[in-house]
PDB file of C-alpha atoms in Angstrom:
ATOM      1  CA  VAL I 118      -5.861  -8.356  -6.670  1.00 79.00           C
ATOM      2  CA  GLN I 119      -3.591  -9.445  -5.097  1.00 92.00           C
ATOM      3  CA  LEU I 120       0.097  -9.847  -3.872  1.00 96.00           C
ATOM      4  CA  GLN I 121       1.920 -13.134  -2.752  1.00 96.00           C
ATOM      5  CA  ALA I 122       5.232 -13.185  -1.282  1.00 97.00           C
ATOM      6  CA  SER I 123       7.707 -16.452  -0.612  1.00 97.00           C
ATOM      7  CA  GLY I 124      10.972 -17.838  -0.390  1.00 98.00           C
ATOM      8  CA  GLY I 125      10.444 -18.230   3.221  1.00 97.00           C
ATOM      9  CA  GLY I 126      12.017 -20.791   5.702  1.00 98.00           C
ATOM     10  CA  LEU I 127      14.765 -22.030   7.551  1.00 98.00           C
ATOM     11  CA  ALA I 128      17.910 -20.884   7.220  1.00 98.00           C
ATOM     12  CA  GLN I 129      21.165 -20.919   9.146  1.00 98.00           C
ATOM     13  CA  ALA I 130      22.887 -18.154  11.120  1.00 98.00           C
ATOM     14  CA  GLY I 131      25.280 -16.770   7.715  1.00 98.00           C
ATOM     15  CA  GLY I 132      23.508 -17.945   5.481  1.00 98.00           C
ATOM     16  CA  SER I 133      21.040 -16.574   2.666  1.00 98.00           C
ATOM     17  CA  LEU I 134      17.762 -16.541   1.909  1.00 98.00           C
ATOM     18  CA  ARG I 135      15.611 -14.892  -1.106  1.00 98.00           C
ATOM     19  CA  LEU I 136      11.905 -13.771  -0.582  1.00 98.00           C
ATOM     20  CA  SER I 137       9.948 -12.459  -3.591  1.00 98.00           C
ATOM     21  CA  CYS I 138       6.735 -10.496  -3.984  1.00 98.00           C
ATOM     22  CA  ALA I 139       4.597 -10.484  -6.983  1.00 97.00           C
ATOM     23  CA  ALA I 140       1.773  -9.103  -8.176  1.00 95.00           C
ATOM     24  CA  SER I 141      -1.175 -10.011  -9.859  1.00 93.00           C
ATOM     25  CA  GLY I 142      -4.248  -8.794 -11.173  1.00 92.00           C
ATOM     26  CA  PHE I 143      -2.620  -5.337 -11.161  1.00 92.00           C
ATOM     27  CA  THR I 144       0.312  -3.835 -12.799  1.00 93.00           C
ATOM     28  CA  LEU I 145       3.587  -3.820 -10.233  1.00 93.00           C
ATOM     29  CA  ALA I 146       5.374  -1.325 -12.238  1.00 92.00           C
ATOM     30  CA  HIS I 147       3.083   1.664 -11.213  1.00 92.00           C
ATOM     31  CA  TYR I 148       4.131   0.993  -7.465  1.00 95.00           C
ATOM     32  CA  ALA I 149       6.683   1.442  -4.560  1.00 96.00           C
ATOM     33  CA  VAL I 150       7.155  -1.916  -2.438  1.00 97.00           C
ATOM     34  CA  GLY I 151       7.968  -2.305   0.719  1.00 97.00           C
ATOM     35  CA  TRP I 152       9.673  -5.141   2.951  1.00 98.00           C
ATOM     36  CA  PHE I 153       7.941  -4.854   6.404  1.00 98.00           C
ATOM     37  CA  ARG I 154       8.591  -8.116   9.018  1.00 98.00           C
ATOM     38  CA  GLN I 155       6.602  -8.498  12.250  1.00 98.00           C
ATOM     39  CA  ALA I 156       8.766 -10.349  14.717  1.00 96.00           C
ATOM     40  CA  PRO I 157       6.552 -12.652  17.559  1.00 92.00           C
ATOM     41  CA  GLY I 158       5.417 -10.202  20.569  1.00 95.00           C
ATOM     42  CA  LYS I 159       6.675  -7.096  18.110  1.00 96.00           C
ATOM     43  CA  GLU I 160       5.275  -4.564  16.036  1.00 96.00           C
ATOM     44  CA  ARG I 161       5.784  -4.563  12.243  1.00 96.00           C
ATOM     45  CA  GLU I 162       8.795  -3.004  11.043  1.00 96.00           C
ATOM     46  CA  GLY I 163      10.079  -1.694   7.360  1.00 96.00           C
ATOM     47  CA  VAL I 164      12.656  -3.553   6.220  1.00 97.00           C
ATOM     48  CA  SER I 165      13.016  -2.550   2.769  1.00 98.00           C
ATOM     49  CA  GLY I 166      11.595  -0.107   0.261  1.00 97.00           C
ATOM     50  CA  ILE I 167      11.697   0.251  -3.158  1.00 96.00           C
ATOM     51  CA  SER I 168      10.740   3.287  -5.641  1.00 94.00           C
ATOM     52  CA  ALA I 169       8.021   2.055  -8.751  1.00 93.00           C
ATOM     53  CA  THR I 170      10.897   2.620 -11.377  1.00 91.00           C
ATOM     54  CA  GLY I 171      13.338   0.731  -8.892  1.00 93.00           C
ATOM     55  CA  THR I 172      15.626   4.080  -8.817  1.00 93.00           C
ATOM     56  CA  ARG I 173      15.320   4.915  -5.238  1.00 94.00           C
ATOM     57  CA  THR I 174      15.597   2.351  -2.375  1.00 96.00           C
ATOM     58  CA  TYR I 175      15.513   1.870   1.198  1.00 96.00           C
ATOM     59  CA  TYR I 176      17.126   0.226   4.029  1.00 97.00           C
ATOM     60  CA  ALA I 177      16.666  -0.036   7.628  1.00 97.00           C
ATOM     61  CA  ASP I 178      20.494   0.339   9.776  1.00 97.00           C
ATOM     62  CA  ALA I 179      19.353  -3.471  11.429  1.00 97.00           C
ATOM     63  CA  VAL I 180      19.376  -5.210   7.180  1.00 98.00           C
ATOM     64  CA  LYS I 181      21.865  -2.397   5.409  1.00 98.00           C
ATOM     65  CA  GLY I 182      24.781  -4.174   3.974  1.00 98.00           C
ATOM     66  CA  ARG I 183      22.704  -7.273   4.369  1.00 98.00           C
ATOM     67  CA  PHE I 184      19.745  -7.745   2.331  1.00 98.00           C
ATOM     68  CA  THR I 185      18.890  -6.279  -1.343  1.00 98.00           C
ATOM     69  CA  ILE I 186      16.103  -5.024  -2.327  1.00 98.00           C
ATOM     70  CA  SER I 187      15.422  -5.381  -6.612  1.00 98.00           C
ATOM     71  CA  ARG I 188      12.536  -5.094  -8.863  1.00 97.00           C
ATOM     72  CA  ASP I 189      11.723  -6.972 -12.414  1.00 95.00           C
ATOM     73  CA  ASN I 190       8.587  -5.014 -13.602  1.00 91.00           C
ATOM     74  CA  ASP I 191       8.183  -6.895 -16.432  1.00 93.00           C
ATOM     75  CA  LYS I 192       7.473  -9.556 -14.272  1.00 94.00           C
ATOM     76  CA  ASN I 193       5.413  -8.009 -11.892  1.00 95.00           C
ATOM     77  CA  THR I 194       8.088  -9.494  -9.074  1.00 97.00           C
ATOM     78  CA  VAL I 195       9.586  -7.552  -5.920  1.00 98.00           C
ATOM     79  CA  THR I 196      12.558  -9.722  -4.272  1.00 98.00           C
ATOM     80  CA  LEU I 197      14.434  -9.249  -1.489  1.00 98.00           C
ATOM     81  CA  GLN I 198      17.532 -11.102  -1.392  1.00 98.00           C
ATOM     82  CA  MET I 199      18.473 -11.417   2.275  1.00 98.00           C
ATOM     83  CA  ASN I 200      22.663 -12.530   3.254  1.00 98.00           C
ATOM     84  CA  ASN I 201      24.500 -12.586   6.432  1.00 98.00           C
ATOM     85  CA  LEU I 202      20.570 -13.918   8.040  1.00 98.00           C
ATOM     86  CA  LYS I 203      20.676 -13.298  11.952  1.00 98.00           C
ATOM     87  CA  HIS I 204      18.470 -14.860  14.631  1.00 97.00           C
ATOM     88  CA  GLU I 205      17.129 -11.463  14.697  1.00 97.00           C
ATOM     89  CA  ASP I 206      15.913 -11.216  11.331  1.00 98.00           C
ATOM     90  CA  THR I 207      13.695 -14.232  12.356  1.00 98.00           C
ATOM     91  CA  ALA I 208       9.879 -12.719  12.068  1.00 98.00           C
ATOM     92  CA  VAL I 209       7.273 -13.205   9.127  1.00 98.00           C
ATOM     93  CA  TYR I 210       7.764 -11.112   6.302  1.00 98.00           C
ATOM     94  CA  TYR I 211       5.435  -9.332   4.293  1.00 98.00           C
ATOM     95  CA  CYS I 212       5.542  -7.152   0.878  1.00 97.00           C
ATOM     96  CA  ALA I 213       3.308  -4.419   0.557  1.00 97.00           C
ATOM     97  CA  ALA I 214       2.772  -2.075  -2.392  1.00 97.00           C
ATOM     98  CA  GLU I 215       1.181   1.598  -3.047  1.00 95.00           C
ATOM     99  CA  LYS I 216       1.508   4.609  -4.616  1.00 94.00           C
ATOM    100  CA  PHE I 217       2.795   7.166  -3.532  1.00 90.00           C
ATOM    101  CA  SER I 218       2.637  10.524  -5.657  1.00 85.00           C
ATOM    102  CA  GLY I 219       4.803  13.955  -5.571  1.00 78.00           C
ATOM    103  CA  SER I 220       8.037  13.735  -3.605  1.00 83.00           C
ATOM    104  CA  ARG I 221       7.074  10.425  -1.601  1.00 87.00           C
ATOM    105  CA  TRP I 222       8.405   7.256  -2.989  1.00 88.00           C
ATOM    106  CA  PHE I 223       8.557   5.068  -0.044  1.00 88.00           C
ATOM    107  CA  GLU I 224       6.109   5.527   3.555  1.00 90.00           C
ATOM    108  CA  LEU I 225       7.834   3.241   6.865  1.00 88.00           C
ATOM    109  CA  SER I 226       4.705   3.131   8.417  1.00 92.00           C
ATOM    110  CA  PRO I 227       2.433   0.575   7.563  1.00 93.00           C
ATOM    111  CA  GLU I 228      -0.459   2.369   7.836  1.00 94.00           C
ATOM    112  CA  ALA I 229       0.286   3.958   4.435  1.00 94.00           C
ATOM    113  CA  TYR I 230      -0.235   0.402   2.626  1.00 95.00           C
ATOM    114  CA  GLU I 231      -3.030  -0.791   1.153  1.00 94.00           C
ATOM    115  CA  LYS I 232      -1.817  -3.698  -1.010  1.00 96.00           C
ATOM    116  CA  TRP I 233      -0.691  -6.590   1.284  1.00 97.00           C
ATOM    117  CA  GLY I 234       1.296  -9.625   0.976  1.00 95.00           C
ATOM    118  CA  GLN I 235       0.178 -12.431   3.333  1.00 94.00           C
ATOM    119  CA  GLY I 236       3.678 -12.961   4.755  1.00 94.00           C
ATOM    120  CA  THR I 237       6.056 -15.324   5.146  1.00 98.00           C
ATOM    121  CA  LEU I 238       7.859 -16.561   7.732  1.00 98.00           C
ATOM    122  CA  VAL I 239      11.578 -16.544   8.205  1.00 98.00           C
ATOM    123  CA  THR I 240      13.490 -18.640  10.906  1.00 98.00           C
ATOM    124  CA  VAL I 241      16.947 -18.541  11.790  1.00 98.00           C
ATOM    125  CA  SER I 242      18.625 -20.920  13.627  1.00 96.00           C
ATOM    126  CA  SER I 243      21.541 -19.238  15.896  1.00 86.00           C
TER     127      SER I 243
END
């Protein structure tokens, strides 16, 4: 049972990268998925999230209009398309999955998530 984040790398400011989060050993369609990032010396922060059904999404103000989250439940994957990258987007990006119930469909707090991918490094040169 694991999540695998991939797609990080080096990009120039203004460029694009596409991150993927693939689940194995469990059905990702039952889980909300969040993308988090952690820059050196900073706390892990929520970047984007998508509900289990894919009908609801969240974006932090810092990435709104530039990042797009989507999911393919048939392929057990969630994707984060990152466009118009900025130097301040440089960080290790993690995907996380959790089953939320009731009115909760996403949580910004990393502590709310049990399943985590290993992280993928995104470096944006200015």
